[in-house]
CSV table of N, CA, C and O in Angstrom, one decimal:
chain,number,residue,atom,x,y,z
A,1,UNK,N,310.6,198.4,113.6
A,1,UNK,CA,310.2,197.8,112.2
A,1,UNK,C,309.8,197.0,112.1
A,1,UNK,O,310.6,196.6,111.3
A,2,UNK,N,308.1,196.9,111.6
A,2,UNK,CA,308.2,195.4,110.6
A,2,UNK,C,307.9,195.8,109.7
A,2,UNK,O,306.1,196.7,109.6
A,3,UNK,N,308.0,195.4,108.3
A,3,UNK,CA,307.8,195.6,107.1
A,3,UNK,C,306.8,195.0,105.8
A,3,UNK,O,307.6,193.4,106.0
A,4,UNK,N,305.9,194.3,106.3
A,4,UNK,CA,305.3,193.5,105.4
A,4,UNK,C,305.5,193.2,103.7
A,4,UNK,O,306.0,194.8,103.7
A,5,UNK,N,305.9,192.9,103.5
A,5,UNK,CA,306.7,192.7,102.1
A,5,UNK,C,305.5,190.5,100.7
A,5,UNK,O,305.8,189.9,101.7
A,6,UNK,N,305.3,191.1,99.2
A,6,UNK,CA,305.6,190.3,98.6
A,6,UNK,C,306.8,188.9,98.3
A,6,UNK,O,307.7,189.5,98.4
A,7,UNK,N,305.7,188.1,97.7
A,7,UNK,CA,307.1,187.2,97.4
A,7,UNK,C,308.3,187.9,96.2
A,7,UNK,O,309.4,187.8,95.6
A,8,UNK,N,307.4,189.3,95.4
A,8,UNK,CA,308.0,190.3,93.9
A,8,UNK,C,309.6,191.2,95.0
A,8,UNK,O,310.3,190.8,94.7
A,9,UNK,N,309.1,191.3,95.7
A,9,UNK,CA,309.9,192.9,97.1
A,9,UNK,C,310.6,191.7,97.3
A,9,UNK,O,311.7,192.4,97.6
A,10,UNK,N,309.9,190.6,97.9
A,10,UNK,CA,311.1,190.0,99.9
A,10,UNK,C,312.6,189.2,98.2
A,10,UNK,O,313.7,189.7,98.5
A,11,UNK,N,312.1,189.2,97.1
A,11,UNK,CA,313.1,189.0,96.2
A,11,UNK,C,314.1,190.3,95.9
A,11,UNK,O,314.9,189.4,95.8
A,12,UNK,N,313.9,191.3,95.3
A,12,UNK,CA,314.3,191.6,95.4
A,12,UNK,C,314.9,192.2,96.2
A,12,UNK,O,316.7,192.6,96.7
A,13,UNK,N,314.9,191.9,97.4
A,13,UNK,CA,315.1,192.7,98.8
A,13,UNK,C,316.2,191.7,99.2
A,13,UNK,O,317.8,192.4,99.5
A,14,UNK,N,316.2,190.2,99.3
A,14,UNK,CA,317.2,189.1,99.1
A,14,UNK,C,318.0,189.7,98.1
A,14,UNK,O,319.9,189.4,98.6
A,15,UNK,N,318.2,189.9,96.5
A,15,UNK,CA,318.7,190.5,96.0
A,15,UNK,C,319.9,191.6,95.5
A,15,UNK,O,320.9,191.8,95.0
A,16,UNK,N,319.1,192.3,96.4
A,16,UNK,CA,320.0,193.7,96.3
A,16,UNK,C,320.3,194.2,97.4
A,16,UNK,O,321.0,195.8,98.4
A,17,UNK,N,319.9,193.7,98.7
A,17,UNK,CA,319.7,193.5,100.1
A,17,UNK,C,321.8,193.1,100.8
A,17,UNK,O,320.9,191.9,101.5
A,18,UNK,N,322.6,192.9,101.0
A,18,UNK,CA,323.3,192.1,100.6
A,18,UNK,C,323.5,191.9,102.0
A,18,UNK,O,324.1,190.3,102.3
A,19,UNK,N,322.9,191.7,103.2
A,19,UNK,CA,323.7,192.1,104.5
A,19,UNK,C,322.1,191.1,105.2
A,19,UNK,O,322.2,190.6,106.3
A,20,UNK,N,321.4,191.6,104.4
A,20,UNK,CA,320.3,190.7,104.9
A,20,UNK,C,320.1,189.0,104.9
A,20,UNK,O,320.6,188.1,104.5
A,21,UNK,N,319.6,188.8,106.3
A,21,UNK,CA,319.7,188.1,107.1
A,21,UNK,C,317.3,187.1,107.1
A,21,UNK,O,316.8,187.9,106.5
A,22,UNK,N,317.9,186.1,105.8
A,22,UNK,CA,316.4,185.4,105.8
A,22,UNK,C,316.6,184.3,106.5
A,22,UNK,O,316.7,183.5,107.0
A,23,UNK,N,315.7,184.3,107.5
A,23,UNK,CA,315.3,183.2,108.4
A,23,UNK,C,314.2,182.4,108.6
A,23,UNK,O,312.9,183.2,108.8
A,24,UNK,N,314.1,181.4,108.3
A,24,UNK,CA,312.6,180.7,108.5
A,24,UNK,C,313.0,180.2,109.6
A,24,UNK,O,313.7,179.4,110.3
A,25,UNK,N,311.4,181.1,109.8
A,25,UNK,CA,310.7,180.4,111.6
A,25,UNK,C,309.8,179.5,111.6
A,25,UNK,O,309.5,178.7,112.8
A,26,UNK,N,309.9,178.9,111.0
A,26,UNK,CA,309.3,176.8,110.8
A,26,UNK,C,310.7,176.1,111.9
A,26,UNK,O,311.8,176.0,111.8
A,27,UNK,N,310.4,174.6,111.6
A,27,UNK,CA,310.7,173.5,112.8
A,27,UNK,C,311.9,173.4,111.4
A,27,UNK,O,311.3,173.1,110.4
A,28,UNK,N,313.6,172.4,112.0
A,28,UNK,CA,313.7,171.9,111.8
A,28,UNK,C,314.0,170.8,110.1
A,28,UNK,O,314.1,170.3,109.6
A,29,UNK,N,312.9,169.8,111.0
A,29,UNK,CA,312.1,169.3,110.1
A,29,UNK,C,310.9,170.1,109.1
A,29,UNK,O,311.3,169.1,108.4
A,30,UNK,N,310.2,170.8,109.2
A,30,UNK,CA,309.6,171.9,108.1
A,30,UNK,C,311.3,172.4,107.3
A,30,UNK,O,310.7,172.4,105.9
A,31,UNK,N,311.6,173.0,107.4
A,31,UNK,CA,313.6,173.4,106.8
A,31,UNK,C,313.2,173.0,105.4
A,31,UNK,O,314.6,173.0,104.9
A,32,UNK,N,313.4,171.2,106.3
A,32,UNK,CA,314.5,170.1,105.4
A,32,UNK,C,313.9,170.0,104.1
A,32,UNK,O,314.5,169.3,104.1
A,33,UNK,N,312.5,170.2,104.1
A,33,UNK,CA,312.4,169.9,103.0
A,33,UNK,C,311.8,170.6,102.4
A,33,UNK,O,311.0,171.1,101.4
A,34,UNK,N,312.7,172.6,102.2
A,34,UNK,CA,312.7,173.6,101.4
A,34,UNK,C,312.8,175.0,101.7
A,34,UNK,O,311.5,174.7,102.3
A,35,UNK,N,313.8,175.0,101.3
A,35,UNK,CA,313.7,177.0,102.7
A,35,UNK,C,313.9,177.6,101.0
A,35,UNK,O,314.8,176.7,100.7
A,36,UNK,N,314.6,178.5,101.2
A,36,UNK,CA,314.6,179.7,100.5
A,36,UNK,C,316.4,179.6,100.2
A,36,UNK,O,316.7,180.1,101.4
A,37,UNK,N,317.0,180.5,98.7
A,37,UNK,CA,318.5,180.0,99.2
A,37,UNK,C,319.0,180.8,100.0
A,37,UNK,O,318.3,181.6,101.0
A,38,UNK,N,319.4,180.6,101.4
A,38,UNK,CA,320.4,181.4,101.7
A,38,UNK,C,319.9,181.6,103.6
A,38,UNK,O,320.0,181.8,104.2
A,39,UNK,N,319.4,180.9,103.4
A,39,UNK,CA,317.6,180.9,104.3
A,39,UNK,C,318.4,180.5,105.9
A,39,UNK,O,319.0,179.4,105.9
A,40,UNK,N,318.6,181.0,106.9
A,40,UNK,CA,319.6,180.4,107.9
A,40,UNK,C,318.1,179.6,108.6
A,40,UNK,O,317.0,180.1,108.5
A,41,UNK,N,318.4,178.7,109.4
A,41,UNK,CA,316.8,178.0,110.7
A,41,UNK,C,317.7,178.6,111.9
A,41,UNK,O,317.8,178.4,112.3
A,42,UNK,N,315.4,179.8,111.7
A,42,UNK,CA,315.4,180.1,113.6
A,42,UNK,C,314.9,180.2,114.4
A,42,UNK,O,312.9,180.8,114.1
A,43,UNK,N,314.1,178.8,114.4
A,43,UNK,CA,312.9,177.6,114.9
A,43,UNK,C,312.0,179.1,115.0
A,43,UNK,O,312.9,179.2,117.2
A,44,UNK,N,310.6,179.3,115.0
A,44,UNK,CA,310.1,180.0,116.3
A,44,UNK,C,309.4,179.9,118.4
A,44,UNK,O,309.9,180.7,118.8
A,45,UNK,N,310.1,178.4,117.3
A,45,UNK,CA,309.4,178.0,119.4
A,45,UNK,C,311.1,177.8,120.1
A,45,UNK,O,310.9,178.4,121.4
A,46,UNK,N,312.4,178.4,119.1
A,46,UNK,CA,313.6,178.8,119.6
A,46,UNK,C,313.6,180.0,120.9
A,46,UNK,O,314.6,181.5,121.5
A,47,UNK,N,312.0,181.4,119.5
A,47,UNK,CA,311.7,181.9,120.4
A,47,UNK,C,311.4,182.8,121.8
A,47,UNK,O,311.2,183.9,122.3
A,48,UNK,N,310.2,181.8,121.7
A,48,UNK,CA,309.5,181.8,122.2
A,48,UNK,C,308.3,181.2,123.4
A,48,UNK,O,308.0,181.4,123.8
A,49,UNK,N,309.0,179.4,122.5
A,49,UNK,CA,308.6,178.9,123.4
A,49,UNK,C,310.0,178.7,124.7
A,49,UNK,O,309.6,177.3,124.8
A,50,UNK,N,310.3,179.1,125.7
A,50,UNK,CA,311.4,179.4,126.5
A,50,UNK,C,311.5,181.2,126.7
A,50,UNK,O,310.8,181.6,126.4
A,51,UNK,N,312.3,181.1,128.2
A,51,UNK,CA,312.5,182.3,129.1
A,51,UNK,C,312.3,183.6,127.5
A,51,UNK,O,312.8,183.6,126.0
A,52,UNK,N,312.6,184.3,127.9
A,52,UNK,CA,312.8,186.2,126.8
A,52,UNK,C,314.6,186.2,127.4
A,52,UNK,O,314.4,186.3,126.0
A,53,UNK,N,315.1,186.0,128.1
A,53,UNK,CA,316.3,185.8,128.1
A,53,UNK,C,317.2,184.3,126.6
A,53,UNK,O,318.1,184.8,126.7
A,54,UNK,N,316.6,183.5,127.2
A,54,UNK,CA,316.3,182.6,126.3
A,54,UNK,C,317.4,182.9,124.4
A,54,UNK,O,317.6,182.5,124.3
A,55,UNK,N,315.6,183.0,124.4
A,55,UNK,CA,315.0,183.8,123.6
A,55,UNK,C,315.3,185.1,123.4
A,55,UNK,O,316.5,185.0,121.8
A,56,UNK,N,315.7,185.4,123.4
A,56,UNK,CA,317.4,187.0,122.8
A,56,UNK,C,318.3,186.6,123.0
A,56,UNK,O,319.3,186.5,121.8
A,57,UNK,N,318.8,185.7,123.2
A,57,UNK,CA,320.1,184.2,123.4
A,57,UNK,C,320.6,184.4,121.9
A,57,UNK,O,320.9,183.9,121.5
A,58,UNK,N,319.3,183.1,122.0
A,58,UNK,CA,319.2,182.2,121.0
A,58,UNK,C,319.2,183.4,119.5
A,58,UNK,O,320.0,183.4,118.2
A,59,UNK,N,318.3,184.6,119.6
A,59,UNK,CA,318.3,185.9,118.4
A,59,UNK,C,320.0,185.8,118.5
A,59,UNK,O,320.6,186.1,116.9
A,60,UNK,N,319.9,186.6,119.0
A,60,UNK,CA,321.4,187.3,118.9
A,60,UNK,C,323.0,185.8,118.6
A,60,UNK,O,324.0,186.1,118.0
A,61,UNK,N,322.6,184.6,118.7
A,61,UNK,CA,323.2,184.4,117.2
A,61,UNK,C,323.9,184.2,117.0
A,61,UNK,O,324.9,184.2,116.1
A,62,UNK,N,322.6,183.6,116.2
A,62,UNK,CA,322.4,183.5,114.5
A,62,UNK,C,322.8,185.7,113.8
A,62,UNK,O,322.6,184.9,113.2
A,63,UNK,N,321.6,186.7,114.7
A,63,UNK,CA,321.9,188.1,114.6
A,63,UNK,C,322.5,189.1,115.6
A,63,UNK,O,321.8,189.3,116.4
A,64,UNK,N,324.2,188.9,116.1
A,64,UNK,CA,324.5,190.0,117.0
A,64,UNK,C,324.0,191.3,116.6
A,64,UNK,O,324.5,191.8,117.4
A,65,UNK,N,323.8,191.4,115.0
A,65,UNK,CA,323.3,193.0,115.0
A,65,UNK,C,322.2,193.6,114.4
A,65,UNK,O,321.5,192.6,113.9
A,66,UNK,N,321.3,194.5,116.0
A,66,UNK,CA,320.6,194.5,115.7
A,66,UNK,C,320.2,195.1,114.5
A,66,UNK,O,318.9,196.2,113.9
A,67,UNK,N,321.4,196.1,113.7
A,67,UNK,CA,320.6,196.3,112.5
A,67,UNK,C,321.5,195.8,111.2
A,67,UNK,O,320.5,196.3,110.4
A,68,UNK,N,321.0,194.9,111.0
A,68,UNK,CA,320.9,193.6,110.4
A,68,UNK,C,319.9,193.6,109.9
A,68,UNK,O,319.2,193.3,110.4
A,69,UNK,N,319.9,193.9,108.9
A,69,UNK,CA,318.4,193.9,107.9
A,69,UNK,C,317.7,192.5,107.8
A,69,UNK,O,318.1,191.7,108.1
A,70,UNK,N,316.3,192.0,108.7
A,70,UNK,CA,316.1,190.1,108.8
A,70,UNK,C,314.9,190.0,107.9
A,70,UNK,O,313.1,190.8,108.4
A,71,UNK,N,314.6,189.3,107.1
A,71,UNK,CA,313.4,189.2,106.8
A,71,UNK,C,313.2,187.0,107.3
A,71,UNK,O,313.8,185.8,107.6
A,72,UNK,N,311.8,187.1,106.9
A,72,UNK,CA,311.6,186.3,108.0
A,72,UNK,C,310.0,185.6,107.7
A,72,UNK,O,309.0,185.7,106.6
A,73,UNK,N,310.1,184.6,107.4
A,73,UNK,CA,309.2,183.2,106.8
A,73,UNK,C,308.6,182.0,107.1
A,73,UNK,O,309.6,181.8,108.5
A,74,UNK,N,307.6,181.8,107.5
A,74,UNK,CA,307.0,180.2,107.7
A,74,UNK,C,306.1,179.6,106.7
A,74,UNK,O,305.6,179.8,105.7
A,75,UNK,N,305.7,178.9,107.0
A,75,UNK,CA,304.7,177.8,106.3
A,75,UNK,C,303.5,178.9,106.1
A,75,UNK,O,302.7,178.5,104.7
A,76,UNK,N,302.8,179.3,106.8
A,76,UNK,CA,302.0,180.5,107.0
A,76,UNK,C,301.4,181.5,106.6
A,76,UNK,O,300.4,182.1,106.2
A,77,UNK,N,302.4,181.6,107.6
A,77,UNK,CA,302.5,183.1,107.7
A,77,UNK,C,301.8,184.0,109.7
A,77,UNK,O,302.6,184.6,109.6
A,78,UNK,N,301.6,182.9,109.9
A,78,UNK,CA,301.4,183.1,111.7
A,78,UNK,C,303.0,183.5,112.0
A,78,UNK,O,303.2,184.0,112.8
A,79,UNK,N,303.6,181.8,112.2
A,79,UNK,CA,305.0,181.9,112.2
A,79,UNK,C,305.5,183.4,112.3
A,79,UNK,O,306.1,184.1,113.4
A,80,UNK,N,305.9,184.2,111.1
A,80,UNK,CA,306.7,185.1,111.1
A,80,UNK,C,306.4,186.2,111.3
A,80,UNK,O,307.1,187.1,112.0
A,81,UNK,N,304.4,185.7,111.6
A,81,UNK,CA,304.4,187.9,111.9
A,81,UNK,C,304.4,187.3,113.6
A,81,UNK,O,304.8,188.6,113.8
A,82,UNK,N,303.9,186.0,114.2
A,82,UNK,CA,304.1,186.6,115.6
A,82,UNK,C,306.8,186.7,115.0
A,82,UNK,O,307.1,186.3,116.8
A,83,UNK,N,306.6,185.9,115.3
A,83,UNK,CA,308.3,185.9,114.8
A,83,UNK,C,309.0,187.9,114.9
A,83,UNK,O,309.7,188.1,115.1
A,84,UNK,N,308.9,188.2,114.1
A,84,UNK,CA,308.9,189.3,113.4
A,84,UNK,C,308.9,190.5,114.3
A,84,UNK,O,308.7,191.4,115.0
A,85,UNK,N,307.3,189.9,115.1
A,85,UNK,CA,306.9,190.9,116.5
A,85,UNK,C,308.1,190.5,117.6
A,85,UNK,O,308.2,191.9,118.9
A,86,UNK,N,308.8,189.1,118.2
A,86,UNK,CA,309.0,188.5,118.7
A,86,UNK,C,309.9,189.7,118.6
A,86,UNK,O,311.4,190.3,119.2
A,87,UNK,N,311.3,190.1,117.5
A,87,UNK,CA,312.2,190.4,116.9
A,87,UNK,C,313.1,191.6,117.1
A,87,UNK,O,313.4,192.5,117.3
A,88,UNK,N,311.1,192.2,116.6
A,88,UNK,CA,310.9,194.0,116.7
A,88,UNK,C,311.5,194.1,118.1
A,88,UNK,O,311.8,195.2,119.1
A,89,UNK,N,309.6,193.6,119.6
A,89,UNK,CA,310.7,193.6,120.7
A,89,UNK,C,311.9,193.7,121.3
A,89,UNK,O,311.7,194.0,122.2
A,90,UNK,N,312.8,192.3,120.3
A,90,UNK,CA,314.0,192.4,121.2
A,90,UNK,C,315.7,193.3,120.5
A,90,UNK,O,315.9,193.6,121.0
A,91,UNK,N,314.7,193.8,120.0
A,91,UNK,CA,315.0,195.3,119.4
A,91,UNK,C,315.8,195.3,118.3
A,91,UNK,O,316.8,196.2,117.9
A,92,UNK,N,315.6,194.9,117.6
A,92,UNK,CA,316.1,194.3,116.1
A,92,UNK,C,315.9,195.5,114.7
A,92,UNK,O,314.3,196.3,115.2
A,93,UNK,N,316.2,196.1,114.5
A,93,UNK,CA,315.8,197.2,113.9
A,93,UNK,C,314.8,196.9,112.0
A,93,UNK,O,313.7,197.4,112.1
A,94,UNK,N,315.2,196.6,111.4
A,94,UNK,CA,314.6,196.4,110.2
A,94,UNK,C,314.2,194.6,109.7
A,94,UNK,O,314.3,193.8,110.0
A,95,UNK,N,312.6,194.9,110.1
A,95,UNK,CA,312.1,193.5,110.1
A,95,UNK,C,310.7,193.2,108.1
A,95,UNK,O,310.4,193.8,109.0
A,96,UNK,N,312.0,192.3,108.0
A,96,UNK,CA,310.7,192.3,106.3
A,96,UNK,C,310.0,191.0,107.1
A,96,UNK,O,310.6,190.0,106.9
A,97,UNK,N,308.6,190.9,106.7
A,97,UNK,CA,307.5,189.6,107.5
A,97,UNK,C,306.9,189.4,105.8
A,97,UNK,O,306.4,189.7,105.6
A,98,UNK,N,308.2,188.1,105.3
A,98,UNK,CA,307.2,188.0,103.4
A,98,UNK,C,306.1,187.4,104.1
A,98,UNK,O,305.7,186.5,103.4
A,99,UNK,N,306.0,186.5,105.0
A,99,UNK,CA,303.9,185.4,105.6
A,99,UNK,C,305.2,184.0,104.8
A,99,UNK,O,306.2,183.6,105.4
A,100,UNK,N,304.7,183.9,104.6
A,100,UNK,CA,303.7,181.4,103.8
A,100,UNK,C,304.9,182.0,103.3
A,100,UNK,O,304.8,182.1,102.3
A,101,UNK,N,305.7,180.1,103.3
A,101,UNK,CA,306.7,180.0,101.9
A,101,UNK,C,305.4,179.8,101.4
A,101,UNK,O,305.5,179.6,99.5
A,102,UNK,N,304.4,179.6,100.8
A,102,UNK,CA,302.9,178.1,100.4
A,102,UNK,C,303.5,179.5,99.3
A,102,UNK,O,303.2,181.0,99.9
A,103,UNK,N,303.4,178.4,97.6
A,103,UNK,CA,303.1,179.4,97.3
A,103,UNK,C,304.5,180.4,97.0
A,103,UNK,O,304.6,180.9,95.3
A,104,UNK,N,305.4,180.1,96.8
A,104,UNK,CA,306.8,180.9,96.2
A,104,UNK,C,307.2,180.9,95.3
A,104,UNK,O,307.7,179.4,95.1
A,105,UNK,N,307.0,180.9,93.9
A,105,UNK,CA,307.8,181.3,92.6
A,105,UNK,C,309.1,181.3,91.7
A,105,UNK,O,309.0,180.3,91.1
A,106,UNK,N,309.9,181.3,93.1
A,106,UNK,CA,310.7,181.1,93.5
A,106,UNK,C,311.6,179.8,93.1
A,106,UNK,O,311.3,178.8,94.2
A,107,UNK,N,313.4,179.4,93.5
A,107,UNK,CA,313.4,177.9,93.5
A,107,UNK,C,314.0,177.6,95.0
A,107,UNK,O,313.9,179.0,96.0
A,108,UNK,N,313.9,176.2,95.3
A,108,UNK,CA,314.2,175.9,97.3
A,108,UNK,C,315.9,174.8,97.5
A,108,UNK,O,316.2,175.1,96.1
A,109,UNK,N,315.5,175.8,98.1
A,109,UNK,CA,317.3,174.4,98.6
A,109,UNK,C,316.8,173.5,99.9
A,109,UNK,O,316.0,173.3,100.7
A,110,UNK,N,317.6,173.3,99.5
A,110,UNK,CA,316.9,170.9,100.0
A,110,UNK,C,318.7,171.1,101.0
A,110,UNK,O,319.0,170.3,101.7
A,111,UNK,N,319.4,171.8,101.4
A,111,UNK,CA,321.2,171.6,102.0
A,111,UNK,C,320.2,171.5,103.6
A,111,UNK,O,319.7,172.5,104.1
């Protein structure tokens, strides 16, 4: 199931759902320019620009339990939407699509 969320809804989910995985689906060089605190880098290219079995294996390496809630975002919202659809097709149960990081009103991390 894919659930579109606003920044405020996303922040509440991040703060109140201990098991949520925050997935930044931008490329590594974009991730390095600032990302949501505790986000993991899961480049969309590693999910969809490879054979499906490799994309599934990559997703499983980062999120082994398909019942773990996942929140995805990117720069403009286009890649996060595609990542959400892909993860849904891979069998993940709860995917929150925050969309764009542009305008994120909370702190960013640069680690």
